[in-house]
Coordinates of N, CA and C in Angstrom, one line a residue:
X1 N 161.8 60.0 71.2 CA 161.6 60.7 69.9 C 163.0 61.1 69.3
X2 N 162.7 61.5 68.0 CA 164.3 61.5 67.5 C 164.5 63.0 66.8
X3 N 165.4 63.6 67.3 CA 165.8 64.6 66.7 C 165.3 65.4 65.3
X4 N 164.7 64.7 65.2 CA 163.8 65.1 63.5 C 162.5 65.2 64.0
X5 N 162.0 64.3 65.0 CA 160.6 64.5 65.6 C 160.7 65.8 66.2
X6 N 161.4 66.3 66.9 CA 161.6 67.5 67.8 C 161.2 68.5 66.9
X7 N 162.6 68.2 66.0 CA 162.5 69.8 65.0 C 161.1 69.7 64.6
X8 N 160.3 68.6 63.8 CA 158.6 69.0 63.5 C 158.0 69.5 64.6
X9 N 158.1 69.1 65.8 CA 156.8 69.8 67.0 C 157.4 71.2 66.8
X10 N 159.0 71.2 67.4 CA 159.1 73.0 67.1 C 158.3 73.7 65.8
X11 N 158.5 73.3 64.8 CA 157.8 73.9 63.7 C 156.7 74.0 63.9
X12 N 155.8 73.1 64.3 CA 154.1 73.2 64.6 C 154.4 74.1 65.5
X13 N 155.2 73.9 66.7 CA 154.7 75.3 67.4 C 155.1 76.9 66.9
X14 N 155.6 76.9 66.0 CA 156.1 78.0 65.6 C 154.7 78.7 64.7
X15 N 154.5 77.3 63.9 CA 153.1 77.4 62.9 C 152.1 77.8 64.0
X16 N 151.6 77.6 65.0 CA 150.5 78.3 66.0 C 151.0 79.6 66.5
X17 N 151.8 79.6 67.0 CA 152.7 80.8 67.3 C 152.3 82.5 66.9
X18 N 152.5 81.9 65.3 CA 152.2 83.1 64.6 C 151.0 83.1 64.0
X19 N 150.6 81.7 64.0 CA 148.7 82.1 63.8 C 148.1 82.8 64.9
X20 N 148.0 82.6 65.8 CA 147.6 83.0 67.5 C 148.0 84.6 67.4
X21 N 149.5 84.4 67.0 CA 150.0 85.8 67.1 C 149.4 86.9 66.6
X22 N 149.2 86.8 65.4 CA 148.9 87.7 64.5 C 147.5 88.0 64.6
X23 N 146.5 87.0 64.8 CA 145.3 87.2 65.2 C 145.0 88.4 66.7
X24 N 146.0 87.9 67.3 CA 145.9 89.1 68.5 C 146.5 90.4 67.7
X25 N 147.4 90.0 67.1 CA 148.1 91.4 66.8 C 147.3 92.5 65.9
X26 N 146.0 91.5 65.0 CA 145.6 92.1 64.0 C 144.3 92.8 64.9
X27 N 143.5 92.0 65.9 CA 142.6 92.3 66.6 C 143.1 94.0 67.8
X28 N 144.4 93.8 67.9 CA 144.5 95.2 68.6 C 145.3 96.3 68.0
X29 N 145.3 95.9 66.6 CA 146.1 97.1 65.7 C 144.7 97.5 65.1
X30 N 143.6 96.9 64.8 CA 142.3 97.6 64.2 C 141.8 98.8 65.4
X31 N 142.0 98.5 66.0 CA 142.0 99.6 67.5 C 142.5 100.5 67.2
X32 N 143.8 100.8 67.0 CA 144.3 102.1 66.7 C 145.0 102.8 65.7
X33 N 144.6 101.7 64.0 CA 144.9 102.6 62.6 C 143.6 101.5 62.1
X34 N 143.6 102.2 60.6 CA 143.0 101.9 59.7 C 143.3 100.3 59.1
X35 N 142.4 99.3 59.2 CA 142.3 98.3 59.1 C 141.3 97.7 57.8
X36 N 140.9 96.8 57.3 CA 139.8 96.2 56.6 C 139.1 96.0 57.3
X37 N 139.1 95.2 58.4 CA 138.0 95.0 59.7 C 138.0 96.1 60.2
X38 N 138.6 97.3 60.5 CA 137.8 99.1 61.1 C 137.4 99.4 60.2
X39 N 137.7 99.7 58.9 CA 137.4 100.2 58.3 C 135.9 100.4 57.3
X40 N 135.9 98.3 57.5 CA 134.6 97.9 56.7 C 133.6 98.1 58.1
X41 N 133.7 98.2 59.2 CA 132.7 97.9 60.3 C 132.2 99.6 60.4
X42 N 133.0 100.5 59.8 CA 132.5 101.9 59.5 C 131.0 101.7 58.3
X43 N 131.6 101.2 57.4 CA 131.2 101.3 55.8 C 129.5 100.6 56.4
X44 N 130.1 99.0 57.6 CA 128.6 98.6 58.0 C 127.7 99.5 58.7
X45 N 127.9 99.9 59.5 CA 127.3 101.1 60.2 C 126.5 102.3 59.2
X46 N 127.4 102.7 58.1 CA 126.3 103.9 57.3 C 125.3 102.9 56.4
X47 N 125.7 101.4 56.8 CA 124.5 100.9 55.0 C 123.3 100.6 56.2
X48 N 123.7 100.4 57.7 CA 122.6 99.9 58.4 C 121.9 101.5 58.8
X49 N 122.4 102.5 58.7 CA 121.4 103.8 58.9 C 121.2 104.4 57.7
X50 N 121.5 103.5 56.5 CA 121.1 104.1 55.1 C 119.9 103.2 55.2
X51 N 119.9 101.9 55.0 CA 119.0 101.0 55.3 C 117.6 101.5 55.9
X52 N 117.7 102.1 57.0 CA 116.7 102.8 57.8 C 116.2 103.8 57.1
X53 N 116.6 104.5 56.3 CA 115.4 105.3 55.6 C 115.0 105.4 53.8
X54 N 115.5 103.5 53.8 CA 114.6 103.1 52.5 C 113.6 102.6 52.8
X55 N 112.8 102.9 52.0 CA 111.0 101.8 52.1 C 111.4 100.6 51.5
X56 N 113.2 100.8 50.4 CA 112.4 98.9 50.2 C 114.1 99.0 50.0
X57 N 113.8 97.9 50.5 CA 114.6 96.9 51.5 C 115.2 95.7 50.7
X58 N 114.6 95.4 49.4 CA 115.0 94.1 48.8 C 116.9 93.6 48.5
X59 N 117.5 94.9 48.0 CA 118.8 94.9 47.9 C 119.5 95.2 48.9
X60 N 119.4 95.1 50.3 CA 119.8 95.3 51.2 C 119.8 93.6 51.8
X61 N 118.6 92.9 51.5 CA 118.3 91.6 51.5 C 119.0 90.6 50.8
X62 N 119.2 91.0 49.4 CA 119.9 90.0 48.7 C 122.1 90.7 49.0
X63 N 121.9 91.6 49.8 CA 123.7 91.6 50.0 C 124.0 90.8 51.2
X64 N 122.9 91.0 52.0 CA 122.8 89.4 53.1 C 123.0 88.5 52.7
X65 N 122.1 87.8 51.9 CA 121.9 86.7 51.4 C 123.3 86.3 50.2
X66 N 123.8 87.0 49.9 CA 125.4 87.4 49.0 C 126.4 87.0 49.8
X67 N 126.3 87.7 51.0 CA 127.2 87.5 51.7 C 127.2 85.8 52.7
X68 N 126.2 86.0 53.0 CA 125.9 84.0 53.1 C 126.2 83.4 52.4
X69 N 125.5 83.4 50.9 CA 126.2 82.2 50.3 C 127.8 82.2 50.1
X70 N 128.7 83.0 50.0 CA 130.3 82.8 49.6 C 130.8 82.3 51.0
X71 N 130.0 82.5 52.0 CA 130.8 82.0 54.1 C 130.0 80.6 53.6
X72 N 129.1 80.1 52.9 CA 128.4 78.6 53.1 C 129.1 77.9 51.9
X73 N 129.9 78.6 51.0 CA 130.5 77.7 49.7 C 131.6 77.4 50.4
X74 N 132.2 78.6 51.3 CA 133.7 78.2 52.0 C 133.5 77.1 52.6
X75 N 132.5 76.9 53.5 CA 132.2 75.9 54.4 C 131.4 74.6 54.3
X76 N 131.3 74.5 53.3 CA 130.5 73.3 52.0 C 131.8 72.6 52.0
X77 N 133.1 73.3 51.5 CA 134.2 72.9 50.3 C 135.1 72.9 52.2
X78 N 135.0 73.2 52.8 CA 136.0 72.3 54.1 C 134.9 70.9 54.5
X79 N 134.0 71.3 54.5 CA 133.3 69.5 54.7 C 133.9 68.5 53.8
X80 N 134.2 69.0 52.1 CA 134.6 67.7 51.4 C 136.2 67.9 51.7
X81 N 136.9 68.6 52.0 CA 138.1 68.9 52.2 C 138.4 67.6 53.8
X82 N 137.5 67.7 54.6 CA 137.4 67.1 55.5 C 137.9 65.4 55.2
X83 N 136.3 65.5 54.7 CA 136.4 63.7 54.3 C 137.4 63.9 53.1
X84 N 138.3 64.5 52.3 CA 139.2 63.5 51.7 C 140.7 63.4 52.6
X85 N 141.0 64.2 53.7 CA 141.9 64.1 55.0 C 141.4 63.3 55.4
X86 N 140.5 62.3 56.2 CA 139.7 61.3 56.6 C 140.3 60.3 56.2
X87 N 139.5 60.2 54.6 CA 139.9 58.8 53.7 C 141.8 58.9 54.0
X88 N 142.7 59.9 53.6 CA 143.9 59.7 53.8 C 144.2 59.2 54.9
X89 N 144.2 59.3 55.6 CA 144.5 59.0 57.6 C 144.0 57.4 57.3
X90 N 142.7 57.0 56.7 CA 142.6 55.4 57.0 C 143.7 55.2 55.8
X91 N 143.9 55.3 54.6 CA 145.2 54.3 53.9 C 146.6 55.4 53.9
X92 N 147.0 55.8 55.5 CA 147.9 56.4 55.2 C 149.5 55.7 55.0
X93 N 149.4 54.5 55.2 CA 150.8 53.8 54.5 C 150.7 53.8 52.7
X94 N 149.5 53.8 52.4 CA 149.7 53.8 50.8 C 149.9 55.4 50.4
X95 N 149.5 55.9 51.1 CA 149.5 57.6 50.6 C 151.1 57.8 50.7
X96 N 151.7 57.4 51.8 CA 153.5 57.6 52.0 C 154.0 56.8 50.9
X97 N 153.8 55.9 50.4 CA 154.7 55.0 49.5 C 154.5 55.9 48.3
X98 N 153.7 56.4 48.0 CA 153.1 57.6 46.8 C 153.7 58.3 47.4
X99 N 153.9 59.0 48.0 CA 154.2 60.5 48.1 C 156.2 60.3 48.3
X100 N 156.6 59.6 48.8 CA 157.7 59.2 48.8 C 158.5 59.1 47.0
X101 N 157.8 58.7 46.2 CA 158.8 58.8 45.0 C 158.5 60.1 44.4
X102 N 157.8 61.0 45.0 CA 157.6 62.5 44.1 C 158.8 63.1 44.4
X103 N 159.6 63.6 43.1 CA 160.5 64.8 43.4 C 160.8 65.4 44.6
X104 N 161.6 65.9 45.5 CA 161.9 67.0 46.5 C 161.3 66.6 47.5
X105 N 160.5 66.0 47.6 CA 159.7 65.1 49.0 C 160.5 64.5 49.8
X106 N 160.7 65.2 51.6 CA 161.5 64.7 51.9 C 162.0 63.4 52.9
X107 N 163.0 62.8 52.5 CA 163.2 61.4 52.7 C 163.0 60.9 53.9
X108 N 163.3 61.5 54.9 CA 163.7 61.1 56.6 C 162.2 61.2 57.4
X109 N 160.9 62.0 56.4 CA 159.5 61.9 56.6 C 159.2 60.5 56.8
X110 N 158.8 59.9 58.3 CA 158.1 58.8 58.4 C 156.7 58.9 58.5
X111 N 155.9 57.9 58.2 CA 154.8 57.5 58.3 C 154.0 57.7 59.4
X112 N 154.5 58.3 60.4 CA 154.1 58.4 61.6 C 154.0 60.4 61.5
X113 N 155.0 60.8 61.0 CA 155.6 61.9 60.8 C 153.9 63.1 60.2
X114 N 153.8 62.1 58.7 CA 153.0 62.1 57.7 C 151.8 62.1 58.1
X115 N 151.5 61.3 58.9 CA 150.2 61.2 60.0 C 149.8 62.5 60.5
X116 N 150.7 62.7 61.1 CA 150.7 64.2 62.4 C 150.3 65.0 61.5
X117 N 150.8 65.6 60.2 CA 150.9 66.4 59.5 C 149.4 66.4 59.0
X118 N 148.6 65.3 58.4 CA 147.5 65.0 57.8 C 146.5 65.6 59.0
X119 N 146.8 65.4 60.3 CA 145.9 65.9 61.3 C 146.0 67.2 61.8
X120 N 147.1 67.6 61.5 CA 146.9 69.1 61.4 C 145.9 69.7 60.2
X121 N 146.1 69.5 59.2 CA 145.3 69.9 58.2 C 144.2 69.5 58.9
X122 N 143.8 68.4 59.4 CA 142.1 68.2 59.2 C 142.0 68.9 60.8
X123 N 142.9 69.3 61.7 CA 141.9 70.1 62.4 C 142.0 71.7 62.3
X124 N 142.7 72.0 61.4 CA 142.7 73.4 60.7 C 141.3 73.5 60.0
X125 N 140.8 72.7 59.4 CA 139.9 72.5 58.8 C 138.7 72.7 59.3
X126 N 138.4 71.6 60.3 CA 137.7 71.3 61.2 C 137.4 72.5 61.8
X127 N 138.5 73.8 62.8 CA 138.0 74.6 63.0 C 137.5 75.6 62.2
X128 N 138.0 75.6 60.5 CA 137.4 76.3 59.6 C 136.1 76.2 59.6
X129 N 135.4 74.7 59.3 CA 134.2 74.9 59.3 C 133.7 75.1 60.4
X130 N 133.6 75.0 61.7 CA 133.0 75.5 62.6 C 132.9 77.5 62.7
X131 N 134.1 77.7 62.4 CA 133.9 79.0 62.4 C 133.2 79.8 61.1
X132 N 133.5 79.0 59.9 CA 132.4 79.8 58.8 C 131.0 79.3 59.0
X133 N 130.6 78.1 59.7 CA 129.0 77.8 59.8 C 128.2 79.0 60.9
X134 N 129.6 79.4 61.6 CA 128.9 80.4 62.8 C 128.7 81.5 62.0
X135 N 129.8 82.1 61.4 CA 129.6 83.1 60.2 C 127.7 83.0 59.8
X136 N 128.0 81.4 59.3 CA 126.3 82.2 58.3 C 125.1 82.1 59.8
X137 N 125.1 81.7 60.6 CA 124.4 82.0 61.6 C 124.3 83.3 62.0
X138 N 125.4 83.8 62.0 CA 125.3 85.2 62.1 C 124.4 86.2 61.0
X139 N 125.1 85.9 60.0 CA 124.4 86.6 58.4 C 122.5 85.8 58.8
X140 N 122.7 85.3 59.2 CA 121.0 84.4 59.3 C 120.4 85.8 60.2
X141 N 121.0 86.1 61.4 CA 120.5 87.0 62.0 C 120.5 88.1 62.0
X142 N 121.1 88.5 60.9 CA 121.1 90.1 60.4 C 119.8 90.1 59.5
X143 N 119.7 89.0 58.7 CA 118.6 88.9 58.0 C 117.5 88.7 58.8
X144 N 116.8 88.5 59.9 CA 115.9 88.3 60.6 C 116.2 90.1 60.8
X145 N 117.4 90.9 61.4 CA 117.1 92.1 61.9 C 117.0 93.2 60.5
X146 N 116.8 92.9 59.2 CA 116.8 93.3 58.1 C 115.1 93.5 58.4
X147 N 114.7 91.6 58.7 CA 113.2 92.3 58.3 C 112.4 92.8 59.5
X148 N 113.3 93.0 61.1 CA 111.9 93.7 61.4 C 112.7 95.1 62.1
X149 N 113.5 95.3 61.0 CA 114.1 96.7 61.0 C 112.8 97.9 61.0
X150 N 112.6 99.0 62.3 CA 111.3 99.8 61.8 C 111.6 100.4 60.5
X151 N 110.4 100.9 60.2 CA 109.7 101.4 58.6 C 110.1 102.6 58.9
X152 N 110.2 103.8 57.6 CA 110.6 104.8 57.8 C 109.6 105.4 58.0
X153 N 108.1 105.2 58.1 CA 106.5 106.0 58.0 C 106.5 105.8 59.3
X154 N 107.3 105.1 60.6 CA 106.5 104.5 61.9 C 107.2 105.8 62.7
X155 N 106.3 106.5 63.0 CA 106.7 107.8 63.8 C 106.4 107.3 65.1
X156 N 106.5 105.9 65.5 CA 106.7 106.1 66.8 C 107.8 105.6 67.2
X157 N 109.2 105.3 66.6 CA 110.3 105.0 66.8 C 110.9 106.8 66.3
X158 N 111.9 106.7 67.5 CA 112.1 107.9 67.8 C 113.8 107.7 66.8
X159 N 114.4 108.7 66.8 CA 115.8 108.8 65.7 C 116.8 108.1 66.8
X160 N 116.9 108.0 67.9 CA 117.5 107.9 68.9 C 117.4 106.2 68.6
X161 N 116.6 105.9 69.1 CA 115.6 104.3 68.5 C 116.7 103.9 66.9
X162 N 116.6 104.5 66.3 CA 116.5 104.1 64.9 C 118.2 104.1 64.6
X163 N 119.1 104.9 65.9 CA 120.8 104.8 65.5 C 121.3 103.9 66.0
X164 N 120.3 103.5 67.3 CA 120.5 102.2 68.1 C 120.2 101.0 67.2
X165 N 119.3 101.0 66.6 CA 118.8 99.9 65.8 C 119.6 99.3 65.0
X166 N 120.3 100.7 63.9 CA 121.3 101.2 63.0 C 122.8 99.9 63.7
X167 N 123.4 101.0 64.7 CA 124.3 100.2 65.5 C 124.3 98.8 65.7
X168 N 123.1 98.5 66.0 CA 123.5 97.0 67.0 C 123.6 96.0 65.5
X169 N 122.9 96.6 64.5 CA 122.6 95.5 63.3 C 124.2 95.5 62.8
X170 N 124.7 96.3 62.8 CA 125.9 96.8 62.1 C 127.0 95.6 62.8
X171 N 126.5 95.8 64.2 CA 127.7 95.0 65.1 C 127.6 93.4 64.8
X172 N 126.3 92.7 64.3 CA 125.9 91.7 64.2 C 126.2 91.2 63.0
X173 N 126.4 92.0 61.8 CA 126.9 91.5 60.8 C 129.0 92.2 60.6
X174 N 128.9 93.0 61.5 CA 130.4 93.0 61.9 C 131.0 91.8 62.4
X175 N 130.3 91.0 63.9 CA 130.4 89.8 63.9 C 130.7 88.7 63.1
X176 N 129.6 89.0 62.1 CA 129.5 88.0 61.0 C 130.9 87.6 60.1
X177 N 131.1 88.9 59.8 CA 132.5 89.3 59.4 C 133.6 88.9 59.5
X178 N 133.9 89.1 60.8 CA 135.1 88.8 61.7 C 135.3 87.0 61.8
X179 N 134.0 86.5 62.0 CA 133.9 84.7 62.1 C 134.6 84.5 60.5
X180 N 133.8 85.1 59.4 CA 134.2 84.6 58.1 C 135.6 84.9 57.7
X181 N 136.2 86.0 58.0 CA 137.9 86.2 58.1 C 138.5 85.3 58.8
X182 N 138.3 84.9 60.0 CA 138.8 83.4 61.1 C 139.0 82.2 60.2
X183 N 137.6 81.9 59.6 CA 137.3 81.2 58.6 C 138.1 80.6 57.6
X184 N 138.3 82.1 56.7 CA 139.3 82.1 55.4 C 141.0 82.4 56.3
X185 N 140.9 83.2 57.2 CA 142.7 83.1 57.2 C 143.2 81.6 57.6
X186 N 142.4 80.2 58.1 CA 142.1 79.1 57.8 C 142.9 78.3 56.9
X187 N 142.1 78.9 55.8 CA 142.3 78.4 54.7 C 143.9 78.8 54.2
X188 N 144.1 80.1 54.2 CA 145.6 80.7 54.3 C 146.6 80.0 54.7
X189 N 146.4 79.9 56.4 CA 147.5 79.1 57.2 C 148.0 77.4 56.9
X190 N 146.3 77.0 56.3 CA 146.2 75.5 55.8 C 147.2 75.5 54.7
X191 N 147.8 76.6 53.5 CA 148.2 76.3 52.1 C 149.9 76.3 52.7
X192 N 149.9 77.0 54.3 CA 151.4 76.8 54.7 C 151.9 75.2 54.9
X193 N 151.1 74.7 55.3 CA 151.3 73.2 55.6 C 151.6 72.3 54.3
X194 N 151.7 72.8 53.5 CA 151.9 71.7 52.0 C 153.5 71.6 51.9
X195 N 154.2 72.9 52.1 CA 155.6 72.7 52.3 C 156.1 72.1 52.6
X196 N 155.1 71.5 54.2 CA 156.3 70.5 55.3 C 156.1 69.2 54.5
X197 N 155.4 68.9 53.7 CA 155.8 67.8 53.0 C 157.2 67.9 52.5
X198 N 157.6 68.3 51.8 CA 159.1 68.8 51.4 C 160.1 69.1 52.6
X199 N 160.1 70.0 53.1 CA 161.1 70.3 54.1 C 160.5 71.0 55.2
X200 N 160.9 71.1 56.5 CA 160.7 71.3 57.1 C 160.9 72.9 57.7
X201 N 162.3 73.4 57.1 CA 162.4 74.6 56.9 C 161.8 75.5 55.8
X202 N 160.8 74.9 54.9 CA 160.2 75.5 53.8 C 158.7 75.6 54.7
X203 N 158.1 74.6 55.2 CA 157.0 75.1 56.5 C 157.0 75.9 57.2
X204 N 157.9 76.1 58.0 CA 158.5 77.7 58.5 C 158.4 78.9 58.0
X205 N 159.1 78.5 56.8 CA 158.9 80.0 56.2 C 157.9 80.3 55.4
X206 N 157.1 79.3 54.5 CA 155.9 79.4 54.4 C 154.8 80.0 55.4
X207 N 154.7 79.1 56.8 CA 154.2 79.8 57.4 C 153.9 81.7 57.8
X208 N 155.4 82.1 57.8 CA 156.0 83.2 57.9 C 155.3 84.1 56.7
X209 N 155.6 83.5 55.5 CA 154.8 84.4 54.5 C 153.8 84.3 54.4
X210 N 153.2 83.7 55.0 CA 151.6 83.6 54.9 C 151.1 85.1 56.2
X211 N 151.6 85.0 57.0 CA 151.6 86.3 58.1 C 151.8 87.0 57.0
X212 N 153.1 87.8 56.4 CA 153.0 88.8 55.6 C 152.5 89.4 54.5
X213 N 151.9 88.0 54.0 CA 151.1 88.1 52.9 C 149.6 89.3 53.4
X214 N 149.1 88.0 55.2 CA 148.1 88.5 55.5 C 148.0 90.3 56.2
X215 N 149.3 90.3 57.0 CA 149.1 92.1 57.1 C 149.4 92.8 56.1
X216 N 150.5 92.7 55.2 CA 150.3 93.5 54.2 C 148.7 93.9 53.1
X217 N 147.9 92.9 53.2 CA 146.4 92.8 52.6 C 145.7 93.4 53.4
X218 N 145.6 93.2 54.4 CA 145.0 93.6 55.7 C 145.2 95.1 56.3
X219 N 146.4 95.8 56.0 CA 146.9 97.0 56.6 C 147.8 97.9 55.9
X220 N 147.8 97.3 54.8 CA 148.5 98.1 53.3 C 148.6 97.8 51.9
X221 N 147.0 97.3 51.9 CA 146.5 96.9 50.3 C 146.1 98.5 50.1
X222 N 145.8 98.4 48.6 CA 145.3 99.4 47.6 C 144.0 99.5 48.4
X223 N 142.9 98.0 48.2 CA 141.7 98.6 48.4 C 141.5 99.3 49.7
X224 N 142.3 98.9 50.6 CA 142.3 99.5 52.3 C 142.4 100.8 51.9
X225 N 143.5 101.3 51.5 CA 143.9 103.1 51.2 C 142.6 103.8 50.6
X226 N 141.8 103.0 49.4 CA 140.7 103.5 49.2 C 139.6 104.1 50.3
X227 N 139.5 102.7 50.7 CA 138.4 102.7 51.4 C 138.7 104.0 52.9
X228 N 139.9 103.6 53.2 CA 140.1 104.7 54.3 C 140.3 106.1 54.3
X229 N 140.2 106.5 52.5 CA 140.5 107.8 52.2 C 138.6 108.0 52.1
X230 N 138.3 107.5 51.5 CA 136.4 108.1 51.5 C 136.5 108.2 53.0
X231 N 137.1 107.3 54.1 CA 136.3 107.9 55.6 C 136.8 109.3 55.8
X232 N 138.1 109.2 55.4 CA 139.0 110.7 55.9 C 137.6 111.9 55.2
X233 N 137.9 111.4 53.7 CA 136.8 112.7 52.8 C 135.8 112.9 53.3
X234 N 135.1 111.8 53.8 CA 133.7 112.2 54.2 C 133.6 112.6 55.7
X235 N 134.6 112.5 56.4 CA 135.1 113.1 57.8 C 134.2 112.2 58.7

């Protein structure tokens, strides 16, 4: 392999590196501050014991069902995203001869190079949609625990009963959650790989900003400060 092949693998591994990275980092920093994922799995938990003492239930149903459809549009649009990486990979010599006279596209990119590249996207992809299809399986099963959530007249479920109930539903569409973030940060990490068409130090740092894009949104957006001041106020 040639010196240019190298530097790509380093870059790919750098590109996992900090995907991998940050997913751990972001999974054990929700642990001990205020996160979008701690934060919103609070917000799940009072709608699932608010939920418990309405008689009707229908808009609690249709934010399920809300929330499925935008994890099944993501996961619709990586199936076609799929098959047009597919089609590329079978005429990938005509795709390089095109992509080769575009502006800033860079030259010393072989066809072989180009390839590697095209298969990273499509298994970025690939595990996108496996992870947003699990999403709406999940959301499937909050909606099953929607409808045989007890009634608020059944006095033989005890309050004890009814925080447990509260809890576990909460964790199941927390789940849900967490799959559909995996999902879309996916999609994020995927928009770093358009760079390496161009250069290979612009993939890098692409990558790089795509991490800081995602914790700053994640752990010091506007809406987070919101949302974490109603938990403070409401104690």
């Amino acid at each position: 392999m040639t010196s240019h092949d190298w530097f790509n693998l380093l870059a790919a591994a750098w590109f996992f590196a900090l995907w991998v990275g940050y997913a751990r980092f972001a999974r054990h920093r929700a642990k001990v501050s205020y996160s979008l994922s701690s934060v919103l799995q609070i917000y799940r938990k009072r709608w699932m014991q608010a939920m418990l003492r309405r008689e009707n239930r229908i808009g609690d149903t249709a934010l399920i069902a809300g929330l499925e459809r935008q994890t099944t549009f993501l996961a619709s649009t990586s199936m076609f995203i799929i098959a047009g990486l597919v089609t590329v990979l079978a005429s990938i010599d005509q795709v390089y001869d095109t992509l080769v006279t575009l502006p800033f596209v860079n030259r010393e990119m072989t066809p072989r190079q180009l390839q590697f590249k095209i298969l990273l996207l499509l298994g970025i992809y690939v595990y996108a949609f496996f992870t947003l299809t699990w999403a709406v399986r999940q959301y499937g099963f909050s909606a099953i625990l929607l409808g045989a959530a007890p009634l608020t007249n059944d006095d033989s479920v005890t309050e004890e009963e009814r925080f447990r109930y509260a809890t576990n539903s909460a964790k199941i569409i927390d789940q849900a959650g967490h799959s559909y973030n995996y999902g879309l940060r996916a999609y994020y990490f995927s928009l770093s790989v358009l760079p390496w068409m161009f250069n290979t130090w612009l993939f890098a740092l692409a990558t790089t900003l795509t991490v800081a894009v995602l914790y700053r949104r994640e752990f010091h957006s506007r809406p987070l400060q919101t949302l974490a001041q109603e938990v403070r106020d409401s104690g």
